[in-house]
Structure formats: C-alpha cells, structure tokens
PDB file of C-alpha atoms and ligand atoms in Angstrom:
ATOM      1  CA  MET A1213      26.586  -4.710 -19.837  1.00 90.00           C
ATOM      2  CA  LYS A1214      23.690  -4.020 -17.539  1.00 96.00           C
ATOM      3  CA  VAL A1215      20.302  -2.340 -17.445  1.00 98.00           C
ATOM      4  CA  ILE A1216      19.267  -0.623 -14.216  1.00 98.00           C
ATOM      5  CA  LEU A1217      15.617   0.283 -13.770  1.00 98.00           C
ATOM      6  CA  VAL A1218      15.523   3.386 -11.602  1.00 98.00           C
ATOM      7  CA  GLY A1219      12.385   4.834 -10.052  1.00 97.00           C
ATOM      8  CA  ALA A1220      12.830   8.615 -10.188  1.00 97.00           C
ATOM      9  CA  GLY A1221      10.192   9.374  -7.549  1.00 96.00           C
ATOM     10  CA  PRO A1222       7.038  11.455  -7.932  1.00 96.00           C
ATOM     11  CA  GLY A1223       8.376  14.597  -9.635  1.00 94.00           C
ATOM     12  CA  ASP A1224      10.398  16.671  -7.183  1.00 95.00           C
ATOM     13  CA  GLU A1225      13.860  15.492  -8.169  1.00 94.00           C
ATOM     14  CA  GLU A1226      15.064  15.501  -4.569  1.00 96.00           C
ATOM     15  CA  LEU A1227      12.737  12.586  -3.920  1.00 96.00           C
ATOM     16  CA  ILE A1228      14.907  10.110  -5.836  1.00 97.00           C
ATOM     17  CA  THR A1229      16.908   7.623  -3.724  1.00 98.00           C
ATOM     18  CA  LEU A1230      20.652   8.044  -3.239  1.00 98.00           C
ATOM     19  CA  LYS A1231      21.136   4.723  -4.973  1.00 98.00           C
ATOM     20  CA  GLY A1232      19.060   5.880  -7.949  1.00 98.00           C
ATOM     21  CA  LEU A1233      21.038   9.123  -8.207  1.00 97.00           C
ATOM     22  CA  ASN A1234      24.349   7.244  -8.132  1.00 98.00           C
ATOM     23  CA  ALA A1235      23.114   5.015 -10.963  1.00 98.00           C
ATOM     24  CA  ILE A1236      22.303   8.127 -13.027  1.00 98.00           C
ATOM     25  CA  LYS A1237      25.768   9.536 -12.370  1.00 98.00           C
ATOM     26  CA  ASN A1238      27.441   6.337 -13.603  1.00 98.00           C
ATOM     27  CA  ALA A1239      25.219   5.591 -16.615  1.00 98.00           C
ATOM     28  CA  ASP A1240      26.508   5.510 -20.210  1.00 98.00           C
ATOM     29  CA  VAL A1241      22.952   5.696 -21.532  1.00 98.00           C
ATOM     30  CA  ILE A1242      19.778   7.031 -19.872  1.00 97.00           C
ATOM     31  CA  VAL A1243      16.446   6.053 -21.395  1.00 97.00           C
ATOM     32  CA  TYR A1244      13.858   8.308 -19.753  1.00 95.00           C
ATOM     33  CA  ASP A1245      10.133   8.966 -19.620  1.00 91.00           C
ATOM     34  CA  ASP A1246       7.752  11.808 -18.933  1.00 86.00           C
ATOM     35  CA  LEU A1247       7.072  12.602 -15.296  1.00 80.00           C
ATOM     36  CA  ILE A1248      10.675  12.356 -14.174  1.00 83.00           C
ATOM     37  CA  GLY A1249      12.137  15.483 -12.618  1.00 75.00           C
ATOM     38  CA  GLU A1250      14.128  16.656 -15.647  1.00 75.00           C
ATOM     39  CA  ASN A1251      16.784  18.277 -13.469  1.00 90.00           C
ATOM     40  CA  LEU A1252      17.872  14.737 -12.680  1.00 95.00           C
ATOM     41  CA  LEU A1253      19.429  14.524 -16.134  1.00 95.00           C
ATOM     42  CA  LYS A1254      21.891  17.226 -15.106  1.00 96.00           C
ATOM     43  CA  TYR A1255      23.614  14.614 -12.950  1.00 97.00           C
ATOM     44  CA  ALA A1256      24.420  12.442 -15.970  1.00 97.00           C
ATOM     45  CA  LYS A1257      28.017  12.157 -17.197  1.00 97.00           C
ATOM     46  CA  ASP A1258      28.912  14.741 -19.872  1.00 97.00           C
ATOM     47  CA  ASN A1259      29.190  12.061 -22.527  1.00 97.00           C
ATOM     48  CA  ALA A1260      26.128  10.066 -21.455  1.00 97.00           C
ATOM     49  CA  GLU A1261      23.598   9.409 -24.183  1.00 97.00           C
ATOM     50  CA  LEU A1262      20.125  10.658 -23.191  1.00 96.00           C
ATOM     51  CA  ILE A1263      17.208   9.017 -24.981  1.00 95.00           C
ATOM     52  CA  TYR A1264      13.673  10.366 -24.452  1.00 93.00           C
ATOM     53  CA  VAL A1265      10.951   7.756 -24.923  1.00 92.00           C
ATOM     54  CA  GLY A1266       7.976   9.534 -23.349  1.00 86.00           C
ATOM     55  CA  LYS A1267       4.665  10.423 -24.884  1.00 75.00           C
ATOM     56  CA  ARG A1268       4.400  14.176 -24.455  1.00 66.00           C
ATOM     57  CA  LYS A1269       6.495  17.086 -25.773  1.00 51.00           C
ATOM     58  CA  GLY A1270       5.009  16.730 -29.266  1.00 53.00           C
ATOM     59  CA  LYS A1271       7.425  13.994 -30.259  1.00 56.00           C
ATOM     60  CA  HIS A1272       6.201  10.679 -31.567  1.00 60.00           C
ATOM     61  CA  SER A1273       5.422   8.246 -28.816  1.00 66.00           C
ATOM     62  CA  HIS A1274       7.582   5.154 -28.556  1.00 76.00           C
ATOM     63  CA  LYS A1275       5.824   1.833 -28.483  1.00 85.00           C
ATOM     64  CA  GLN A1276       6.857  -0.534 -25.705  1.00 88.00           C
ATOM     65  CA  GLU A1277       8.535  -2.868 -28.229  1.00 92.00           C
ATOM     66  CA  GLU A1278      10.658   0.018 -29.447  1.00 93.00           C
ATOM     67  CA  ILE A1279      11.745   0.864 -25.884  1.00 95.00           C
ATOM     68  CA  ASN A1280      12.574  -2.800 -25.248  1.00 95.00           C
ATOM     69  CA  ARG A1281      14.657  -2.865 -28.424  1.00 96.00           C
ATOM     70  CA  ILE A1282      16.624   0.248 -27.379  1.00 96.00           C
ATOM     71  CA  LEU A1283      17.374  -1.243 -23.939  1.00 97.00           C
ATOM     72  CA  VAL A1284      18.586  -4.534 -25.404  1.00 97.00           C
ATOM     73  CA  GLU A1285      20.597  -2.859 -28.168  1.00 97.00           C
ATOM     74  CA  LYS A1286      22.382  -0.405 -25.878  1.00 97.00           C
ATOM     75  CA  ALA A1287      23.161  -3.073 -23.272  1.00 97.00           C
ATOM     76  CA  LYS A1288      24.623  -5.318 -25.975  1.00 96.00           C
ATOM     77  CA  GLU A1289      26.979  -2.448 -26.876  1.00 97.00           C
ATOM     78  CA  ASN A1290      28.447  -3.223 -23.450  1.00 96.00           C
ATOM     79  CA  LYS A1291      27.020  -0.085 -21.886  1.00 97.00           C
ATOM     80  CA  THR A1292      25.535   0.613 -18.492  1.00 98.00           C
ATOM     81  CA  VAL A1293      21.983   1.635 -19.256  1.00 98.00           C
ATOM     82  CA  VAL A1294      19.684   3.390 -16.805  1.00 98.00           C
ATOM     83  CA  ARG A1295      15.983   3.091 -17.552  1.00 98.00           C
ATOM     84  CA  LEU A1296      14.578   6.086 -15.672  1.00 97.00           C
ATOM     85  CA  LYS A1297      10.859   6.093 -14.919  1.00 96.00           C
ATOM     86  CA  GLY A1298       8.507   8.282 -12.909  1.00 96.00           C
ATOM     87  CA  GLY A1299       7.573   7.090  -9.425  1.00 97.00           C
ATOM     88  CA  ASP A1300       8.380   3.402  -9.042  1.00 98.00           C
ATOM     89  CA  SER A1301       9.120   1.293 -12.117  1.00 97.00           C
ATOM     90  CA  PHE A1302       6.727  -1.501 -11.155  1.00 97.00           C
ATOM     91  CA  ILE A1303       3.643   0.587 -10.334  1.00 97.00           C
ATOM     92  CA  PHE A1304       1.815   1.081 -13.636  1.00 94.00           C
ATOM     93  CA  GLY A1305       5.256   1.568 -15.114  1.00 92.00           C
ATOM     94  CA  ARG A1306       5.668  -1.524 -17.299  1.00 92.00           C
ATOM     95  CA  GLY A1307       8.950  -2.277 -15.537  1.00 95.00           C
ATOM     96  CA  GLY A1308       8.065  -5.958 -15.370  1.00 95.00           C
ATOM     97  CA  GLU A1309       7.569  -6.143 -19.132  1.00 94.00           C
ATOM     98  CA  GLU A1310      10.987  -4.636 -19.740  1.00 96.00           C
ATOM     99  CA  ILE A1311      12.635  -7.097 -17.379  1.00 97.00           C
ATOM    100  CA  LEU A1312      10.998 -10.049 -19.139  1.00 97.00           C
ATOM    101  CA  GLU A1313      12.494  -8.786 -22.399  1.00 96.00           C
ATOM    102  CA  LEU A1314      15.959  -8.384 -20.813  1.00 97.00           C
ATOM    103  CA  LYS A1315      15.735 -11.932 -19.447  1.00 97.00           C
ATOM    104  CA  LYS A1316      14.923 -13.207 -22.937  1.00 97.00           C
ATOM    105  CA  HIS A1317      18.258 -11.772 -24.100  1.00 97.00           C
ATOM    106  CA  ASN A1318      20.200 -12.833 -20.982  1.00 97.00           C
ATOM    107  CA  ILE A1319      20.970  -9.223 -20.116  1.00 97.00           C
ATOM    108  CA  PRO A1320      21.799  -8.605 -16.445  1.00 98.00           C
ATOM    109  CA  TYR A1321      19.548  -6.108 -14.721  1.00 98.00           C
ATOM    110  CA  GLU A1322      18.972  -4.408 -11.398  1.00 98.00           C
ATOM    111  CA  VAL A1323      15.914  -2.643 -10.026  1.00 98.00           C
ATOM    112  CA  ILE A1324      16.231   0.428  -7.827  1.00 98.00           C
ATOM    113  CA  PRO A1325      12.882   1.236  -6.211  1.00 98.00           C
ATOM    114  CA  GLY A1326      11.389   4.713  -6.448  1.00 98.00           C
ATOM    115  CA  ILE A1327       8.860   6.544  -4.311  1.00 98.00           C
ATOM    116  CA  THR A1328       5.580   5.980  -6.092  1.00 98.00           C
ATOM    117  CA  SER A1329       3.367   8.978  -6.798  1.00 98.00           C
ATOM    118  CA  SER A1330       0.351   6.968  -5.634  1.00 98.00           C
ATOM    119  CA  ILE A1331       1.481   7.405  -2.030  1.00 98.00           C
ATOM    120  CA  ALA A1332       3.821  10.404  -2.135  1.00 98.00           C
ATOM    121  CA  VAL A1333       1.580  12.804  -4.056  1.00 98.00           C
ATOM    122  CA  PRO A1334      -1.315  12.532  -1.557  1.00 98.00           C
ATOM    123  CA  GLU A1335       1.258  12.715   1.252  1.00 98.00           C
ATOM    124  CA  VAL A1336       2.695  16.070   0.155  1.00 96.00           C
ATOM    125  CA  ALA A1337      -0.892  17.306  -0.138  1.00 97.00           C
ATOM    126  CA  ASP A1338      -1.400  16.439   3.563  1.00 98.00           C
ATOM    127  CA  ILE A1339      -3.440  13.308   2.876  1.00 98.00           C
ATOM    128  CA  PRO A1340      -2.281  10.159   4.697  1.00 98.00           C
ATOM    129  CA  LEU A1341      -3.726   7.113   2.919  1.00 98.00           C
ATOM    130  CA  THR A1342      -4.228   5.359   6.246  1.00 98.00           C
ATOM    131  CA  HIS A1343      -5.181   6.896   9.575  1.00 98.00           C
ATOM    132  CA  ARG A1344      -6.004   4.906  12.692  1.00 95.00           C
ATOM    133  CA  LYS A1345      -9.757   4.342  13.142  1.00 90.00           C
ATOM    134  CA  VAL A1346     -10.563   6.153   9.859  1.00 95.00           C
ATOM    135  CA  ALA A1347      -8.775   4.153   7.180  1.00 98.00           C
ATOM    136  CA  THR A1348      -7.065   0.812   7.685  1.00 97.00           C
ATOM    137  CA  SER A1349      -6.842  -0.133   4.024  1.00 98.00           C
ATOM    138  CA  PHE A1350      -6.186   1.489   0.677  1.00 98.00           C
ATOM    139  CA  THR A1351      -6.354   0.381  -2.948  1.00 97.00           C
ATOM    140  CA  VAL A1352      -4.451   1.865  -5.875  1.00 97.00           C
ATOM    141  CA  VAL A1353      -6.012   1.393  -9.309  1.00 96.00           C
ATOM    142  CA  THR A1354      -5.665   2.691 -12.832  1.00 95.00           C
ATOM    143  CA  GLY A1355      -8.508   4.770 -14.218  1.00 93.00           C
ATOM    144  CA  HIS A1356      -7.226   4.387 -17.721  1.00 84.00           C
ATOM    145  CA  GLU A1357      -9.099   1.363 -18.944  1.00 71.00           C
ATOM    146  CA  ALA A1358     -12.597   2.664 -18.284  1.00 45.00           C
ATOM    147  CA  GLU A1359     -13.567   3.222 -21.916  1.00 53.00           C
ATOM    148  CA  ASP A1360     -12.322  -0.146 -23.041  1.00 51.00           C
ATOM    149  CA  LYS A1361     -15.165  -2.103 -21.518  1.00 57.00           C
ATOM    150  CA  ASP A1362     -14.249  -5.505 -22.997  1.00 62.00           C
ATOM    151  CA  LYS A1363     -10.863  -5.549 -21.326  1.00 64.00           C
ATOM    152  CA  LYS A1364     -11.983  -3.772 -18.184  1.00 65.00           C
ATOM    153  CA  GLN A1365     -10.513  -5.274 -15.028  1.00 75.00           C
ATOM    154  CA  VAL A1366     -11.040  -2.501 -12.491  1.00 82.00           C
ATOM    155  CA  LYS A1367     -14.591  -2.237 -11.152  1.00 90.00           C
ATOM    156  CA  LEU A1368     -14.629   0.859  -8.983  1.00 93.00           C
ATOM    157  CA  SER A1369     -18.118  -0.016  -7.752  1.00 93.00           C
ATOM    158  CA  GLU A1370     -16.715  -3.197  -6.179  1.00 93.00           C
ATOM    159  CA  LEU A1371     -13.712  -1.705  -4.389  1.00 94.00           C
ATOM    160  CA  ASN A1372     -14.166  -1.875  -0.640  1.00 93.00           C
ATOM    161  CA  ALA A1373     -10.954  -0.376   0.759  1.00 97.00           C
ATOM    162  CA  ASP A1374     -11.368   2.629   3.074  1.00 97.00           C
ATOM    163  CA  THR A1375      -9.255   4.798   0.770  1.00 98.00           C
ATOM    164  CA  ILE A1376      -9.243   4.534  -3.019  1.00 98.00           C
ATOM    165  CA  VAL A1377      -6.424   6.045  -5.094  1.00 98.00           C
ATOM    166  CA  ILE A1378      -6.931   6.357  -8.842  1.00 98.00           C
ATOM    167  CA  LEU A1379      -4.009   7.003 -11.179  1.00 97.00           C
ATOM    168  CA  MET A1380      -4.586   8.122 -14.768  1.00 95.00           C
ATOM    169  CA  GLY A1381      -8.210   8.825 -13.888  1.00 96.00           C
ATOM    170  CA  ILE A1382      -8.748  12.506 -14.641  1.00 96.00           C
ATOM    171  CA  THR A1383      -9.969  12.194 -18.203  1.00 94.00           C
ATOM    172  CA  ASN A1384     -12.735   9.823 -17.135  1.00 94.00           C
ATOM    173  CA  LEU A1385     -13.517  11.496 -13.814  1.00 97.00           C
ATOM    174  CA  LYS A1386     -17.285  11.696 -14.381  1.00 96.00           C
ATOM    175  CA  HIS A1387     -17.514   8.007 -15.169  1.00 94.00           C
ATOM    176  CA  HIS A1388     -15.407   7.082 -12.122  1.00 96.00           C
ATOM    177  CA  VAL A1389     -17.565   9.147  -9.781  1.00 97.00           C
ATOM    178  CA  ALA A1390     -20.718   7.404 -11.043  1.00 96.00           C
ATOM    179  CA  GLU A1391     -19.094   3.990 -10.531  1.00 96.00           C
ATOM    180  CA  LEU A1392     -17.834   4.845  -7.022  1.00 96.00           C
ATOM    181  CA  LEU A1393     -21.331   5.918  -5.976  1.00 97.00           C
ATOM    182  CA  LYS A1394     -22.706   2.470  -6.832  1.00 95.00           C
ATOM    183  CA  ASN A1395     -20.957   1.121  -3.706  1.00 93.00           C
ATOM    184  CA  SER A1396     -22.975   1.575  -0.496  1.00 92.00           C
ATOM    185  CA  ARG A1397     -19.785   2.385   1.453  1.00 93.00           C
ATOM    186  CA  ARG A1398     -19.721   5.719  -0.343  1.00 96.00           C
ATOM    187  CA  ASN A1399     -22.238   8.487  -0.891  1.00 97.00           C
ATOM    188  CA  GLU A1400     -22.416  11.993  -2.326  1.00 98.00           C
ATOM    189  CA  GLN A1401     -20.733  13.417   0.798  1.00 98.00           C
ATOM    190  CA  THR A1402     -17.668  11.142   0.534  1.00 98.00           C
ATOM    191  CA  PRO A1403     -14.582  13.393   0.371  1.00 98.00           C
ATOM    192  CA  VAL A1404     -12.467  13.479  -2.804  1.00 98.00           C
ATOM    193  CA  ALA A1405      -9.188  15.198  -3.613  1.00 98.00           C
ATOM    194  CA  ILE A1406      -7.459  15.629  -6.942  1.00 98.00           C
ATOM    195  CA  ILE A1407      -3.782  16.523  -6.994  1.00 98.00           C
ATOM    196  CA  THR A1408      -2.102  17.359 -10.293  1.00 98.00           C
ATOM    197  CA  ASN A1409       1.647  17.739 -10.823  1.00 96.00           C
ATOM    198  CA  GLY A1410       2.140  16.659  -7.230  1.00 97.00           C
ATOM    199  CA  THR A1411       5.440  17.536  -5.476  1.00 96.00           C
ATOM    200  CA  LYS A1412       6.294  19.970  -8.305  1.00 95.00           C
ATOM    201  CA  SER A1413       6.227  23.776  -8.338  1.00 94.00           C
ATOM    202  CA  ASN A1414       3.004  23.737 -10.404  1.00 95.00           C
ATOM    203  CA  GLN A1415       1.184  21.364  -8.029  1.00 97.00           C
ATOM    204  CA  LYS A1416      -2.572  21.942  -7.826  1.00 98.00           C
ATOM    205  CA  ILE A1417      -5.007  20.503  -5.253  1.00 98.00           C
ATOM    206  CA  VAL A1418      -8.779  20.527  -5.538  1.00 98.00           C
ATOM    207  CA  LYS A1419     -10.953  19.053  -2.813  1.00 98.00           C
ATOM    208  CA  GLY A1420     -14.659  18.322  -2.791  1.00 98.00           C
ATOM    209  CA  THR A1421     -17.104  15.457  -2.489  1.00 98.00           C
ATOM    210  CA  LEU A1422     -18.376  12.820  -4.885  1.00 98.00           C
ATOM    211  CA  LYS A1423     -21.328  15.177  -5.478  1.00 98.00           C
ATOM    212  CA  ASN A1424     -19.361  18.233  -6.593  1.00 98.00           C
ATOM    213  CA  ILE A1425     -15.863  17.107  -7.615  1.00 98.00           C
ATOM    214  CA  VAL A1426     -16.589  16.940 -11.347  1.00 98.00           C
ATOM    215  CA  LYS A1427     -17.812  20.547 -11.352  1.00 98.00           C
ATOM    216  CA  LYS A1428     -14.901  21.682  -9.187  1.00 98.00           C
ATOM    217  CA  ALA A1429     -12.394  19.951 -11.459  1.00 98.00           C
ATOM    218  CA  GLU A1430     -13.861  21.753 -14.462  1.00 98.00           C
ATOM    219  CA  GLU A1431     -13.892  25.128 -12.689  1.00 98.00           C
ATOM    220  CA  ASN A1432     -10.222  24.691 -11.718  1.00 98.00           C
ATOM    221  CA  ASP A1433      -9.038  23.494 -15.151  1.00 97.00           C
ATOM    222  CA  ILE A1434      -7.797  20.238 -13.719  1.00 98.00           C
ATOM    223  CA  ALA A1435      -5.775  18.310 -16.299  1.00 96.00           C
ATOM    224  CA  PRO A1436      -3.520  15.213 -16.215  1.00 95.00           C
ATOM    225  CA  PRO A1437      -1.205  14.077 -14.768  1.00 95.00           C
ATOM    226  CA  GLY A1438      -3.108  13.763 -11.547  1.00 97.00           C
ATOM    227  CA  ILE A1439      -4.126  11.503  -8.731  1.00 98.00           C
ATOM    228  CA  ILE A1440      -7.623  11.129  -7.311  1.00 98.00           C
ATOM    229  CA  VAL A1441      -8.032  10.162  -3.645  1.00 98.00           C
ATOM    230  CA  ILE A1442     -11.414   9.108  -2.289  1.00 98.00           C
ATOM    231  CA  GLY A1443     -12.230   8.597   1.386  1.00 98.00           C
ATOM    232  CA  ASP A1444     -12.384  10.221   4.810  1.00 98.00           C
ATOM    233  CA  VAL A1445      -8.591  10.627   4.967  1.00 98.00           C
ATOM    234  CA  VAL A1446      -8.888  13.480   2.468  1.00 98.00           C
ATOM    235  CA  ASN A1447      -9.793  15.992   5.220  1.00 98.00           C
ATOM    236  CA  ILE A1448      -8.303  14.272   8.251  1.00 97.00           C
ATOM    237  CA  LEU A1449      -5.425  16.733   8.732  1.00 97.00           C
ATOM    238  CA  GLU A1450      -7.532  19.869   8.349  1.00 93.00           C
TER     239      GLU A1450
HETATM  240  C1  LIG B 360       1.854   5.540 -16.084  1.00 51.21           C
HETATM  241  S1  LIG B 360       1.499   6.023 -14.436  1.00 51.21           S
HETATM  242  C2  LIG B 360       3.088   5.803 -13.723  1.00 51.21           C
HETATM  243  C3  LIG B 360       3.087   5.803 -12.218  1.00 51.21           C
HETATM  244  C4  LIG B 360       4.475   5.722 -11.630  1.00 51.21           C
HETATM  245  N1  LIG B 360       5.150   4.523 -12.018  1.00 51.21           N
HETATM  246  C5  LIG B 360       4.475   5.846 -10.101  1.00 51.21           C
HETATM  247  O1  LIG B 360       4.812   4.887  -9.396  1.00 51.21           O
HETATM  248  O2  LIG B 360       4.160   6.931  -9.624  1.00 51.21           O
HETATM  249  C6  LIG B 360       1.338   7.755 -14.608  1.00 51.21           C
HETATM  250  C7  LIG B 360       0.282   8.332 -13.685  1.00 51.21           C
HETATM  251  O3  LIG B 360       0.811   8.474 -12.373  1.00 51.21           O
HETATM  252  C8  LIG B 360       0.225   9.610 -11.765  1.00 51.21           C
HETATM  253  N2  LIG B 360       1.302  10.578 -11.460  1.00 51.21           N
HETATM  254  C9  LIG B 360       2.610  10.378 -11.619  1.00 51.21           C
HETATM  255  N3  LIG B 360       3.314  11.443 -11.170  1.00 51.21           N
HETATM  256  C10 LIG B 360       2.404  12.329 -10.711  1.00 51.21           C
HETATM  257  C11 LIG B 360       2.497  13.616 -10.102  1.00 51.21           C
HETATM  258  N4  LIG B 360       3.663  14.206  -9.868  1.00 51.21           N
HETATM  259  N5  LIG B 360       1.346  14.239  -9.749  1.00 51.21           N
HETATM  260  C12 LIG B 360       0.153  13.656  -9.945  1.00 51.21           C
HETATM  261  N6  LIG B 360       0.010  12.454 -10.511  1.00 51.21           N
HETATM  262  C13 LIG B 360       1.115  11.773 -10.890  1.00 51.21           C
HETATM  263  C14 LIG B 360      -0.776  10.181 -12.737  1.00 51.21           C
HETATM  264  O4  LIG B 360      -2.021   9.581 -12.473  1.00 51.21           O
HETATM  265  C15 LIG B 360      -0.203   9.715 -14.046  1.00 51.21           C
HETATM  266  O5  LIG B 360      -1.166   9.696 -15.070  1.00 51.21           O
END
C-alpha cells in the first residue's frame, strides 16, 4: 500500500525522470491528469488500472475531494498507486493537498519530483529565466485568480523580480498586462513571450512587448495551456 506522486515533466514524455518512469512501470493503478505526455501511459503494466481525473477531453471534471477519495480507496486495496501530474506535483499541482489527505488516513507516500513547466517551457523556447547582469531573480505566479478579486493574492503590479513567469495566465492576458505596467520597473517596451504547449510537437511561441502582446496573441490564436514570460531575458539569446 503506497501512493507515489510523480511529476511527469512539462509535456515531452522524455522529460520525465528515470525514477518517475520506473514508478509508472511498477504501478497497479495510475491516476493521471491533463498535461502529462500521454505516451507515458504506454509504459504501464498491461493489467494496470488507468484512471483519468483531468478537466479536458469533454469528460466531467473531478473535484479534488473525489481525487483524494480515489487515491485513499485504491491504496487501501493494498495497491501501489501512482498519482501522475504535469510538471512537478508541488508547483500549482495540489500535490500538498493530496499528501495531507493521505496522512489523515496513515497511507505511506513518496514524492518523485518532476521538471516544472515554469522553468522548462521557457528553456526549450531559448529563454533562460536568469542571465548574469540581466536577470538575477525570477518569480513564478498563477494568473488564474485575477477575476476573483476578494481572494486575490497575486498583485502583479507589486512584483519586483527581474523576470516574471505567469502560469494559467492566458485567458486574462489583457488584465495582467495592465497590472504589470503599473510597476515602474516595466514599461511598454518590456519584452514578453508566450509559449503554448511547450516541449510538445504543437508548441507555439509568440514574442512581443507589453505594448503589443495582447494584439499579437489574438492574431496568433494563442490559447491555453501556456506560459507568459516577462523581462529582458526574453530576447537575450537572439
Ligand atoms: C495547474 S498548472 C500545473 C503546473 C505543473 N504542476 C508544473 O509544474 O508545470 C497548469 C499550467 O501550467 C502551465 N503549463 C503546463 N504545461 C505546459 C506546457 N507544456 N506548455 C505551456 N504551459 C504549460 C500552463 O500555464 C498551465 O495552465
């Protein structure tokens, strides 16, 4: 009886760790999300049970409580359960919440880190998040809570890192750009890149500035999932 949280990496299935892949090969049950390289499931045992709990593909989306219940139930059947998540399980992945639930039920667990998309997706698009003399700090934030003003914790206008990385920010891009411009460290010429489906065969990169990125995103039919990078590092390798 054990649950292993495995970070699948950013999308290209070869970017999983060897340890993560071995866990998949040995699992009795794999509970998986969107944004994992689906070819990874081919490594599962023939009789492994594969349970999809993501939000896309037109199926009903599983609430977190439901996912927690599946993990606990399957582990209590004395099975080795792999909880397979995109990127790294702890970076906007609710991995911590799942572990708290497992602890409540005294279920042993292990965490196998994954390469988070927040760093790897810019990297494959030739954007290093730090670069000596240009960027000595970066911040990764969610752009998802922007509409929910009461609960809002991220204030883009107050972020002072040299490089800002926004996950889940495409839908509210216009709002984010306006907020970013409220900080005097940035202006309309500040470089911006958006990378969608990073590391995958359908990867798309659009570059611009805070002045024109909204228009460029529209012109290029940019749609989630994507990562927004703001700062001088965007063009540093050109
Ligand atoms: C719920 S978060 C999970 C992040 C994940 N735990 C990680 O460490 O990469 C999902 C968001 O990550 C970003 N993302 C994940 N994979 C991506 C990819 N291959 N290309 C672009 N963005 C990606 C998008 O912003 C997406 O909306």
